[in-house]
Amino acid sequence: MKLLEVTQLTKTFGGVHAVSDVSFSVSKGEIVAVIGPNGAGKTTLFNLMTGVYPPTQGNIYFNDTDITCLPTHKVASLGIARTFQNLQVFNNMTVLENVMVGRHIRSRTGLLGAVFPLWPVQVEESKIVESSLEKLALTGLADKAMEQANSLPYGQQKMLEIARAIALEPELLLLDEPAAGLNSSETRDLVDIIYTLRDQGITIILVEHDMETVMEITDRLVVLNFGNKLAEGTPYEIQNNQEVITAYLGEEGL
Amino acid sequence: MKDLLKQKRLRHALILLFTLIIFTLPFLITNNYYLSVLVIIGIHTIVVVGLCLLMGYAGQISLGHAAFYGLGAYTSGILTSTYNVSPWLALLAGAVGTGIIAYLIGIPIFRLKEHYLALATLGFGLIIHVILMEEVELTGGPSGLSKGIPYLSIGSLVLNNDFKFYFLVWILALLALILANNVVHSRIGRALRSIHGSEFAAQSLGVDTGRHKLQVFALSAVYASVAGSLYAHYITFISPSPFGLMTSIQFVVMAVVGGLASIWGPIFGVSVITIMAESLKEFMPLLIPQAGGEYEIVVYGIILVVIMIFMPDGLTATLVKAYEGWRYRKERANETP
């Protein structure tokens, strides 16, 4: 069953085709990687899928709903969560509070409830804390809960972004270069976490440069080059695809 | 979980201690002038608590809050003096009306960000000020409304002097503080702070940033309006001059001096600036004989710049940090005799 379908997606900035005529689909439960050289349009593709800006052409369907021109927060509330290539941790909050923001769409307290926190509001609040601590435990940050988010080392801030994103209980999780800047043991932990999430039924699309990790964990890859889709297939197919090898290594590399 | 509870208890203990101090003060101060300064500090605190929610937590600026303060004051003034409405009902009407106005004008202006938003709110403030000046039949124009604004009363107790009014104002100011504190530590408060931290990430987590900005803008306008109503019934005379641009700037300076993202900041900032403004009134003419009110704004400007450069987190945060540093050094000194 198709969870996400992207059809003929094009995005131009001025005269530059950042993404051009890209189509692919992702089924429930898959782990799919989008790879390509720098500037291939991977992050632009993520931004289009999460409604950061509307595409110039093409459509995006999520669970058969057209989400092409929805604003970011609506896309999120349908069940698509993401992390960022450049960390977007809330520096002004604690680690726990960061994850608690992830529970936003799964809780209801409005402004009136916030001003006058009666019993039901307090019950909801403690549920938010409880499930947020669960997500922190999953990403190995349980003992950092009360620390200021920006006091964490880089690798843990990346984990925090994942914890925050999965607090939303997404159906689809987009990870933008999750392994970048991680050491080898942190990368191991990341792989374990990704498997755990997949086992929980979360479909994952990731952008990643660490080829070893990508080839190990993904079911399928989509290769972009200069905004175009160059190839699509299993890790084995991609590793043996002549065009992909040329794009990465150049003609002389062969 | 334990740390969370500990933090909460400490917060409550601090609020309790502060409440005790506030309500013993009027028995110690017998000078009416000082008491009236404290009443004004209380009224301004209500405005600035709301402004801090907007500026410190949601990270949005308003240079037009004196307009909401004025809307509250004039709604109360006009309804009670011209239409004989009960003061409490007028206060409520002012709060609701101002909240709705803020929400409606917020819809277009919150499409703007930063400097542009600041200018839009400033423009709104100027418009309201002009209306207060020019709608002579309704507002009394530049000379204001001087007849028939009653004192507030609770049952048969008429709050007709500084001593009695002091208690009402500070009960409401503390209530304002506690309610704002509730907001900060709620789902909405976290959403607001997340907007400040990274609007991009907040949206990606499903936070409707536009809607939350509007809500907190309206809430802060309600705060200002209630304070305005209190002001009207305290002075029992209102004219447009206290609700102009100068006052809006003063509120922003108070918020920044106190520190934006702290619930104690407002009280501190308001006290420092109000006491300073009162002293300036006394000392300025001694220094420069021809000096008038316009010299105050020069001083505000200087303070704002100095605070922004040397204590960007505000006085409260700087003092807390200094205290923690002192305690740390003291502990270190004890360890190595």
Coordinates of C-alpha atoms in Angstrom, one line a residue:
Chain A
M1 CA 0.0 0.0 0.0
K2 CA 1.3 3.4 -1.0
L3 CA 1.8 5.8 1.9
L4 CA 3.4 8.6 0.0
E5 CA 3.3 9.3 -3.7
V6 CA 5.2 12.1 -5.4
T7 CA 4.3 12.8 -9.1
Q8 CA 6.2 15.0 -11.5
L9 CA 7.4 17.3 -8.8
T10 CA 9.2 20.4 -10.0
K11 CA 10.5 23.4 -8.0
T12 CA 12.3 26.3 -9.6
F13 CA 14.0 29.1 -7.7
G14 CA 14.4 32.0 -10.2
G15 CA 15.8 30.1 -13.2
V16 CA 17.3 27.3 -11.2
H17 CA 15.6 23.9 -11.3
A18 CA 16.2 22.7 -7.8
V19 CA 13.9 19.7 -8.3
S20 CA 12.7 18.8 -11.7
D21 CA 10.0 16.3 -12.7
V22 CA 10.7 13.9 -9.9
S23 CA 8.3 11.0 -9.3
F24 CA 8.5 8.2 -6.8
S25 CA 6.4 6.5 -4.2
V26 CA 7.0 5.0 -0.8
S27 CA 5.0 2.0 0.7
K28 CA 4.1 1.6 4.4
G29 CA 6.9 0.2 6.5
E30 CA 9.7 0.9 4.0
I31 CA 13.0 2.6 4.7
V32 CA 13.9 4.6 1.7
A33 CA 16.9 6.8 1.2
V34 CA 17.2 9.8 -1.1
I35 CA 20.8 10.2 -2.2
G36 CA 22.8 12.4 -4.6
P37 CA 25.7 14.7 -4.8
N38 CA 25.6 18.1 -3.0
G39 CA 23.1 20.4 -4.5
A40 CA 21.1 17.5 -6.1
G41 CA 17.9 18.8 -4.5
K42 CA 17.5 16.4 -1.6
T43 CA 16.7 18.9 1.1
T44 CA 14.5 20.9 -1.4
L45 CA 12.5 17.7 -1.9
F46 CA 12.1 17.3 1.9
N47 CA 11.0 20.9 2.1
L48 CA 8.4 20.4 -0.6
M49 CA 7.1 17.3 1.1
T50 CA 6.7 19.1 4.4
G51 CA 5.0 22.2 2.9
V52 CA 7.9 24.7 3.6
Y53 CA 7.2 26.0 0.1
P54 CA 4.8 25.0 -2.6
P55 CA 6.1 23.2 -5.7
T56 CA 6.1 24.9 -9.1
Q57 CA 4.5 21.8 -10.6
G58 CA 3.5 18.3 -9.6
N59 CA 1.6 16.8 -6.7
I60 CA 2.3 15.0 -3.4
Y61 CA -0.2 12.5 -2.0
F62 CA 0.0 11.2 1.6
N63 CA -2.5 8.4 2.4
D64 CA -4.3 9.3 -0.9
T65 CA -4.8 12.9 0.4
D66 CA -3.4 15.7 -1.8
I67 CA -1.0 17.6 0.5
T68 CA 0.7 19.5 -2.2
C69 CA -0.1 23.0 -1.0
L70 CA -0.8 22.5 2.6
P71 CA 1.1 24.6 5.1
T72 CA 3.8 22.9 7.2
H73 CA 1.9 22.6 10.4
K74 CA -1.1 20.9 8.6
V75 CA 1.3 18.4 6.9
A76 CA 2.7 17.7 10.4
S77 CA -0.7 17.2 11.9
L78 CA -1.5 14.6 9.2
G79 CA 1.4 12.5 10.5
I80 CA 4.6 13.5 8.7
A81 CA 7.5 14.5 11.1
R82 CA 11.0 15.5 10.2
T83 CA 14.5 16.4 11.4
F84 CA 16.8 19.0 10.0
Q85 CA 20.1 19.0 8.3
N86 CA 21.1 22.1 10.2
L87 CA 20.0 21.5 13.8
Q88 CA 16.8 23.2 14.7
V89 CA 16.7 22.3 18.4
F90 CA 14.8 24.8 20.6
N91 CA 17.8 26.2 22.5
N92 CA 15.6 28.2 24.9
M93 CA 14.1 25.1 26.4
T94 CA 15.1 21.9 28.3
V95 CA 15.6 18.6 26.5
L96 CA 12.3 17.3 27.9
E97 CA 10.4 20.5 26.9
N98 CA 11.8 20.1 23.4
V99 CA 10.2 16.7 23.1
M100 CA 7.0 17.9 24.8
V101 CA 6.5 20.3 22.0
G102 CA 6.5 17.2 19.8
R103 CA 3.3 16.2 21.6
H104 CA 1.6 19.4 20.5
I105 CA -0.8 17.9 17.9
R106 CA -1.5 14.9 20.2
S107 CA -2.8 17.1 23.0
R108 CA -5.6 19.7 23.1
T109 CA -5.2 22.2 25.9
G110 CA -6.1 25.6 24.5
L111 CA -5.4 29.1 25.7
L112 CA -8.2 29.1 28.2
G113 CA -7.0 25.8 29.7
A114 CA -3.4 27.2 29.7
V115 CA -4.5 30.2 31.7
F116 CA -6.7 28.2 34.1
P117 CA -5.1 24.7 34.4
L118 CA -7.9 22.7 36.0
W119 CA -7.7 19.0 36.6
P120 CA -8.1 17.6 33.0
V121 CA -5.4 19.9 31.8
Q122 CA -3.0 18.6 34.5
V123 CA -3.8 15.0 33.6
E124 CA -3.0 15.8 30.0
E125 CA 0.2 17.5 31.0
S126 CA 1.4 14.5 33.0
K127 CA 0.6 12.2 30.1
I128 CA 2.7 14.5 27.8
V129 CA 5.6 14.3 30.2
E130 CA 5.2 10.5 30.5
S131 CA 5.2 9.8 26.7
S132 CA 8.0 12.4 26.1
L133 CA 10.2 10.6 28.7
E134 CA 9.5 7.4 26.8
K135 CA 10.8 8.9 23.6
L136 CA 13.9 10.2 25.4
A137 CA 14.6 6.7 26.7
L138 CA 14.3 5.3 23.2
T139 CA 16.9 7.7 21.9
G140 CA 19.2 7.3 24.9
L141 CA 18.6 10.8 26.4
A142 CA 16.6 9.8 29.5
D143 CA 19.2 11.1 32.0
K144 CA 19.5 14.5 30.1
A145 CA 15.8 15.4 30.4
M146 CA 16.3 18.4 32.6
E147 CA 19.3 19.8 30.9
Q148 CA 19.2 22.8 28.6
A149 CA 18.9 21.6 25.0
N150 CA 21.9 23.6 23.8
S151 CA 24.2 22.2 26.5
L152 CA 24.1 18.8 24.8
P153 CA 26.9 17.7 22.4
Y154 CA 26.2 17.7 18.7
G155 CA 25.4 14.0 18.4
Q156 CA 22.9 14.1 21.2
Q157 CA 21.2 17.2 19.8
K158 CA 20.6 15.2 16.6
M159 CA 19.1 12.4 18.7
L160 CA 16.9 15.0 20.5
E161 CA 15.5 16.1 17.1
I162 CA 14.6 12.5 16.4
A163 CA 13.0 12.1 19.8
R164 CA 11.0 15.3 19.3
A165 CA 9.9 14.2 15.8
I166 CA 8.7 10.7 16.9
A167 CA 6.9 12.3 19.9
L168 CA 4.4 13.4 17.2
E169 CA 3.7 9.7 16.5
P170 CA 4.2 10.1 12.8
E171 CA 3.3 7.6 10.1
L172 CA 6.1 9.0 8.0
L173 CA 9.4 10.2 9.4
L174 CA 11.8 12.3 7.2
L175 CA 15.4 12.3 8.5
D176 CA 17.7 14.9 6.8
E177 CA 21.3 13.6 7.1
P178 CA 20.8 11.9 10.5
A179 CA 24.3 10.4 10.6
A180 CA 26.2 13.6 9.6
G181 CA 28.6 14.6 12.3
L182 CA 28.1 11.4 14.3
N183 CA 31.0 9.2 15.4
S184 CA 30.9 5.5 14.6
S185 CA 29.3 4.4 17.9
E186 CA 26.7 7.1 17.6
T187 CA 26.0 5.9 14.1
R188 CA 25.5 2.4 15.4
D189 CA 23.0 3.7 17.9
L190 CA 21.2 5.6 15.2
V191 CA 20.9 2.5 13.0
D192 CA 19.4 0.6 16.0
I193 CA 16.9 3.5 16.6
I194 CA 15.9 3.5 13.0
Y195 CA 15.2 -0.2 13.1
T196 CA 13.2 0.1 16.3
L197 CA 11.1 2.9 14.7
R198 CA 10.5 0.7 11.6
D199 CA 9.4 -2.1 13.8
Q200 CA 7.0 0.2 15.5
G201 CA 5.4 0.7 12.0
I202 CA 7.0 4.1 11.1
T203 CA 7.9 4.6 7.5
I204 CA 11.2 6.4 7.1
I205 CA 12.7 8.4 4.3
L206 CA 16.2 9.7 4.9
V207 CA 18.7 11.9 3.1
E208 CA 22.2 10.6 3.9
H209 CA 25.8 10.8 2.6
D210 CA 27.1 8.0 4.7
M211 CA 26.9 5.3 2.0
E212 CA 27.8 2.4 4.2
T213 CA 24.9 3.1 6.5
V214 CA 22.5 3.9 3.7
M215 CA 23.3 0.6 1.8
E216 CA 22.9 -1.3 5.1
I217 CA 19.6 -0.1 6.3
T218 CA 17.5 0.9 3.3
D219 CA 15.1 -1.2 1.3
R220 CA 15.1 1.2 -1.7
L221 CA 17.0 4.2 -2.9
V222 CA 16.1 7.2 -5.0
V223 CA 19.1 8.9 -6.6
L224 CA 18.9 12.6 -7.5
N225 CA 21.4 14.5 -9.6
F226 CA 20.9 18.2 -10.6
G227 CA 17.3 18.0 -9.5
N228 CA 16.5 15.1 -11.7
K229 CA 15.8 11.5 -10.7
L230 CA 18.7 9.5 -11.9
A231 CA 17.8 6.1 -10.7
E232 CA 15.6 4.2 -8.3
G233 CA 16.1 0.7 -6.9
T234 CA 17.5 -1.6 -4.2
P235 CA 20.9 -1.0 -2.7
Y236 CA 22.4 -3.7 -5.0
E237 CA 20.9 -2.2 -8.1
I238 CA 22.0 1.2 -7.3
Q239 CA 25.6 0.1 -6.5
N240 CA 25.8 -1.4 -9.9
N241 CA 24.1 1.4 -11.8
Q242 CA 26.5 2.9 -14.4
E243 CA 24.8 6.3 -14.4
V244 CA 24.9 6.6 -10.6
I245 CA 28.6 5.7 -10.5
T246 CA 29.3 8.3 -13.2
A247 CA 27.4 11.0 -11.3
Y248 CA 29.3 10.4 -8.1
L249 CA 32.8 9.7 -9.5
G250 CA 32.8 11.5 -12.8
E251 CA 33.7 10.0 -16.2
E252 CA 37.4 9.9 -15.3
G253 CA 36.7 7.9 -12.2
L254 CA 35.9 4.9 -14.2
Chain B
M1 CA 10.0 13.9 37.2
K2 CA 11.4 14.6 40.7
D3 CA 13.4 17.6 39.5
L4 CA 10.2 18.9 37.8
L5 CA 8.3 18.8 41.0
K6 CA 11.1 20.4 42.9
Q7 CA 11.2 23.3 40.4
K8 CA 7.5 23.7 40.7
R9 CA 7.6 23.8 44.5
L10 CA 10.4 26.4 44.4
R11 CA 8.3 28.5 42.0
H12 CA 5.3 28.4 44.3
A13 CA 7.4 29.2 47.4
L14 CA 8.9 32.2 45.7
I15 CA 5.4 33.5 44.7
L16 CA 4.2 33.0 48.2
L17 CA 7.1 34.9 49.7
F18 CA 6.7 37.7 47.3
T19 CA 3.0 37.9 48.1
L20 CA 3.7 38.3 51.8
I21 CA 6.2 41.1 51.2
I22 CA 3.8 43.0 48.8
F23 CA 0.9 42.9 51.3
T24 CA 2.9 44.0 54.3
L25 CA 4.4 47.0 52.5
P26 CA 1.4 49.4 52.7
F27 CA 1.4 49.0 56.5
L28 CA 5.0 50.1 56.7
I29 CA 4.7 53.0 54.2
T30 CA 2.8 55.9 55.5
N31 CA 3.8 58.4 52.8
N32 CA 0.9 58.7 50.3
Y33 CA 3.2 59.6 47.4
Y34 CA 5.3 56.5 47.8
L35 CA 2.1 54.4 48.0
S36 CA 0.8 56.0 44.8
V37 CA 4.1 55.1 43.0
L38 CA 3.6 51.5 44.2
V39 CA 0.0 51.5 42.8
I40 CA 1.3 52.7 39.5
I41 CA 4.0 50.0 39.5
G42 CA 1.3 47.4 40.1
I43 CA -0.8 48.8 37.2
H44 CA 2.2 48.9 34.8
T45 CA 3.2 45.4 36.0
I46 CA -0.1 44.0 34.6
V47 CA 0.7 45.5 31.2
V48 CA 4.3 44.4 31.1
V49 CA 3.5 40.8 32.3
G50 CA 1.3 40.5 29.2
L51 CA 3.9 42.2 27.0
C52 CA 6.6 39.8 28.2
L53 CA 4.4 36.8 27.2
L54 CA 4.3 38.3 23.7
M55 CA 8.0 39.5 23.5
G56 CA 9.9 37.1 25.7
Y57 CA 8.0 33.8 25.0
A58 CA 6.6 34.2 21.6
G59 CA 9.4 36.5 20.4
Q60 CA 7.1 39.1 18.8
I61 CA 7.4 42.8 19.4
S62 CA 4.7 45.4 20.0
L63 CA 5.3 49.1 20.0
G64 CA 1.6 49.8 20.3
H65 CA 0.6 48.4 23.7
A66 CA -0.2 51.8 25.1
A67 CA -3.1 51.8 22.7
F68 CA -4.6 48.7 24.3
Y69 CA -4.0 50.2 27.7
G70 CA -5.8 53.3 26.4
L71 CA -8.7 51.3 24.9
G72 CA -9.3 49.7 28.4
A73 CA -9.1 53.0 30.2
Y74 CA -11.4 54.8 27.7
T75 CA -13.9 51.9 27.6
S76 CA -14.2 52.0 31.3
G77 CA -14.2 55.8 31.4
I78 CA -16.8 56.3 28.8
L79 CA -19.1 53.5 29.8
T80 CA -19.1 54.4 33.5
S81 CA -19.3 58.2 33.2
T82 CA -21.5 58.7 30.1
Y83 CA -23.6 55.5 30.2
N84 CA -23.6 54.7 34.0
V85 CA -22.5 51.1 33.5
S86 CA -21.2 49.4 36.5
P87 CA -17.3 49.7 36.7
W88 CA -16.7 46.0 36.9
L89 CA -18.9 45.3 33.9
A90 CA -17.1 48.1 32.0
L91 CA -13.7 46.6 32.9
L92 CA -14.9 43.3 31.5
A93 CA -16.4 44.9 28.4
G94 CA -13.1 46.7 27.9
A95 CA -11.1 43.5 28.2
V96 CA -13.3 41.5 25.9
G97 CA -13.5 44.3 23.3
T98 CA -9.8 45.0 23.4
G99 CA -9.0 41.3 23.0
I100 CA -11.3 41.1 20.0
I101 CA -9.8 44.2 18.4
A102 CA -6.2 42.9 19.0
Y103 CA -7.1 39.6 17.4
L104 CA -8.7 41.3 14.4
I105 CA -5.8 43.7 13.7
G106 CA -3.4 40.9 14.5
I107 CA -4.7 38.9 11.5
P108 CA -3.1 41.3 8.9
I109 CA -0.2 42.5 10.9
F110 CA 1.1 39.2 12.0
R111 CA 1.9 38.4 8.4
L112 CA 4.8 40.7 9.1
K113 CA 7.9 39.9 11.0
E114 CA 10.5 41.8 13.2
H115 CA 11.0 45.5 12.2
Y116 CA 7.9 45.5 9.9
L117 CA 5.8 44.1 12.7
A118 CA 7.2 46.6 15.1
L119 CA 6.3 49.4 12.7
A120 CA 2.8 48.0 12.1
T121 CA 2.1 47.9 15.9
L122 CA 3.5 51.4 16.2
G123 CA 1.2 52.6 13.5
F124 CA -1.8 51.0 15.2
G125 CA -0.8 52.8 18.4
L126 CA -0.6 56.1 16.6
I127 CA -4.1 55.6 15.0
I128 CA -5.7 54.9 18.4
H129 CA -4.0 57.9 19.9
V130 CA -5.3 60.1 17.1
I131 CA -8.8 58.7 17.6
L132 CA -8.6 59.5 21.3
M133 CA -7.6 63.1 20.5
E134 CA -10.1 63.8 17.7
E135 CA -13.3 62.0 18.6
V136 CA -14.1 64.9 20.9
E137 CA -17.8 63.9 21.5
L138 CA -16.9 60.4 22.6
T139 CA -13.6 60.8 24.3
G140 CA -13.5 64.5 25.3
G141 CA -10.6 65.1 23.0
P142 CA -7.2 66.4 24.2
S143 CA -8.7 67.6 27.5
G144 CA -10.0 64.1 28.2
L145 CA -12.8 62.8 30.4
S146 CA -12.8 64.5 33.8
K147 CA -16.3 64.1 35.0
G148 CA -18.1 61.2 36.5
I149 CA -15.6 58.3 36.4
P150 CA -16.4 56.6 39.7
Y151 CA -14.0 54.9 42.1
L152 CA -14.2 51.1 42.1
S153 CA -16.0 49.5 44.9
I154 CA -16.3 46.0 46.3
G155 CA -19.7 45.6 47.9
S156 CA -20.0 48.7 50.1
L157 CA -16.3 49.2 50.3
V158 CA -15.3 52.2 48.0
L159 CA -11.7 52.1 46.9
N160 CA -11.3 55.8 47.2
N161 CA -7.7 56.1 48.5
D162 CA -4.3 54.8 47.7
F163 CA -4.2 52.4 50.6
K164 CA -7.4 50.6 49.6
F165 CA -6.7 50.7 45.9
Y166 CA -3.2 49.3 46.5
F167 CA -4.6 45.9 47.6
L168 CA -6.9 45.6 44.6
V169 CA -4.2 46.4 42.1
W170 CA -1.6 44.1 43.6
I171 CA -4.1 41.2 44.0
L172 CA -4.8 41.6 40.3
A173 CA -1.1 42.0 39.4
L174 CA -0.2 38.8 41.3
L175 CA -3.1 37.1 39.6
A176 CA -1.9 38.3 36.3
L177 CA 1.6 37.0 37.1
I178 CA 0.3 33.6 38.3
L179 CA -2.0 33.2 35.2
A180 CA 0.9 34.1 32.9
N181 CA 3.1 31.6 34.7
N182 CA 0.4 29.0 34.1
V183 CA 0.5 29.8 30.4
V184 CA 4.3 29.6 30.2
H185 CA 4.3 26.1 31.6
S186 CA 1.5 24.8 29.5
R187 CA 1.1 23.3 26.0
I188 CA 0.5 26.8 24.7
G189 CA 3.5 28.2 26.5
R190 CA 5.8 25.6 25.1
A191 CA 4.4 26.2 21.6
L192 CA 5.1 29.9 22.0
R193 CA 8.6 29.3 23.2
S194 CA 9.2 26.9 20.4
I195 CA 8.3 29.7 17.9
H196 CA 11.0 31.8 19.6
G197 CA 13.5 28.9 19.4
S198 CA 12.9 28.0 15.8
E199 CA 9.7 28.9 14.0
F200 CA 10.7 26.4 11.2
A201 CA 10.9 23.5 13.6
A202 CA 7.8 24.5 15.5
Q203 CA 5.8 24.4 12.3
S204 CA 7.2 21.0 11.4
L205 CA 5.9 19.7 14.7
G206 CA 2.4 20.9 13.8
V207 CA 2.4 24.1 15.8
D208 CA 0.2 26.6 14.0
T209 CA 2.5 29.5 14.7
G210 CA 0.3 32.2 13.2
R211 CA -2.6 31.2 15.3
H212 CA -0.6 31.1 18.5
K213 CA 1.0 34.4 17.9
L214 CA -2.5 35.9 17.4
Q215 CA -3.8 34.3 20.6
V216 CA -0.9 35.6 22.8
F217 CA -1.2 39.0 21.2
A218 CA -4.9 39.1 22.1
L219 CA -4.1 37.9 25.6
S220 CA -1.5 40.5 26.1
A221 CA -3.9 43.2 24.9
V222 CA -6.5 41.9 27.4
Y223 CA -3.8 42.4 30.2
A224 CA -3.2 45.9 29.0
S225 CA -6.9 46.7 28.8
V226 CA -7.5 45.5 32.4
A227 CA -4.6 47.7 33.6
G228 CA -6.0 50.6 31.6
S229 CA -9.4 50.2 33.3
L230 CA -7.8 50.1 36.7
Y231 CA -5.8 53.3 35.8
A232 CA -9.0 55.1 34.8
H233 CA -10.7 54.3 38.1
Y234 CA -7.6 55.0 40.2
I235 CA -7.0 58.5 38.7
T236 CA -10.7 59.1 37.8
F237 CA -9.5 61.4 35.0
I238 CA -8.2 60.3 31.6
S239 CA -6.7 62.2 28.7
P240 CA -5.0 60.8 25.6
S241 CA -1.4 61.8 26.7
P242 CA -0.6 58.7 28.9
F243 CA -1.6 56.4 26.1
G244 CA 0.7 57.6 23.3
L245 CA 3.9 56.3 21.7
M246 CA 6.0 57.3 24.7
T247 CA 4.1 55.0 27.0
S248 CA 4.4 52.1 24.5
I249 CA 8.1 52.6 24.4
Q250 CA 8.2 52.8 28.2
F251 CA 6.5 49.4 28.4
V252 CA 9.0 47.9 26.0
V253 CA 11.9 49.3 28.0
M254 CA 10.4 48.0 31.2
A255 CA 10.0 44.5 29.7
V256 CA 13.6 44.5 28.3
V257 CA 15.2 45.9 31.5
G258 CA 13.4 43.3 33.6
G259 CA 14.3 40.5 31.2
L260 CA 11.9 39.1 28.7
A261 CA 11.8 35.4 29.4
S262 CA 11.3 35.5 33.2
I263 CA 8.1 35.8 35.0
W264 CA 9.8 38.0 37.7
G265 CA 11.3 40.3 35.1
P266 CA 8.2 42.5 34.7
I267 CA 7.9 43.5 38.4
F268 CA 11.6 44.2 38.5
G269 CA 11.7 46.1 35.2
V270 CA 8.6 48.1 36.0
S271 CA 9.9 49.0 39.5
V272 CA 13.3 50.2 38.2
I273 CA 11.9 52.3 35.4
T274 CA 8.9 53.7 37.3
I275 CA 11.1 54.7 40.3
M276 CA 13.7 56.1 37.9
A277 CA 11.1 58.1 36.0
E278 CA 9.7 59.6 39.2
S279 CA 13.2 60.5 40.4
L280 CA 14.0 62.1 37.0
K281 CA 11.0 64.3 37.4
E282 CA 12.5 65.6 40.5
F283 CA 16.2 65.8 39.6
M284 CA 16.1 66.8 35.9
P285 CA 15.0 70.4 36.6
L286 CA 17.9 70.7 39.1
L287 CA 20.4 69.5 36.5
I288 CA 19.0 71.3 33.5
P289 CA 16.6 74.1 34.6
Q290 CA 14.5 74.2 31.4
A291 CA 14.2 70.4 31.1
G292 CA 10.8 69.0 30.5
G293 CA 9.3 65.6 30.0
E294 CA 10.9 65.1 26.6
Y295 CA 14.3 64.5 28.4
E296 CA 12.9 61.2 29.8
I297 CA 13.0 59.6 26.4
V298 CA 16.7 60.3 26.0
V299 CA 17.3 58.5 29.3
Y300 CA 15.1 55.6 28.2
G301 CA 17.1 55.4 25.0
I302 CA 20.4 55.3 26.8
I303 CA 19.2 52.6 29.3
L304 CA 17.8 50.5 26.5
V305 CA 21.1 50.6 24.6
V306 CA 23.2 49.9 27.7
I307 CA 21.0 46.9 28.7
M308 CA 21.0 45.5 25.2
I309 CA 24.8 45.7 25.0
F310 CA 25.8 44.6 28.5
M311 CA 22.8 42.5 29.7
P312 CA 20.9 41.1 26.7
D313 CA 19.0 38.8 29.0
G314 CA 17.8 41.6 31.2
L315 CA 18.6 42.7 34.7
T316 CA 16.9 39.8 36.4
A317 CA 18.8 37.1 34.6
T318 CA 22.1 39.0 35.0
L319 CA 21.5 39.3 38.8
V320 CA 20.6 35.6 39.1
K321 CA 23.8 34.7 37.1
A322 CA 25.9 37.0 39.3
Y323 CA 24.4 35.4 42.4
E324 CA 25.1 31.8 41.1
G325 CA 28.7 32.8 40.2
W326 CA 29.2 34.3 43.7
R327 CA 27.8 31.1 45.4
Y328 CA 30.0 28.9 43.1
R329 CA 33.1 30.9 44.0
K330 CA 32.2 30.7 47.7
E331 CA 31.8 26.9 47.5
R332 CA 35.1 26.6 45.7
A333 CA 36.8 28.8 48.4
N334 CA 35.3 26.5 51.1
E335 CA 36.6 23.4 49.5
T336 CA 40.2 24.6 49.3
P337 CA 41.1 26.2 52.6

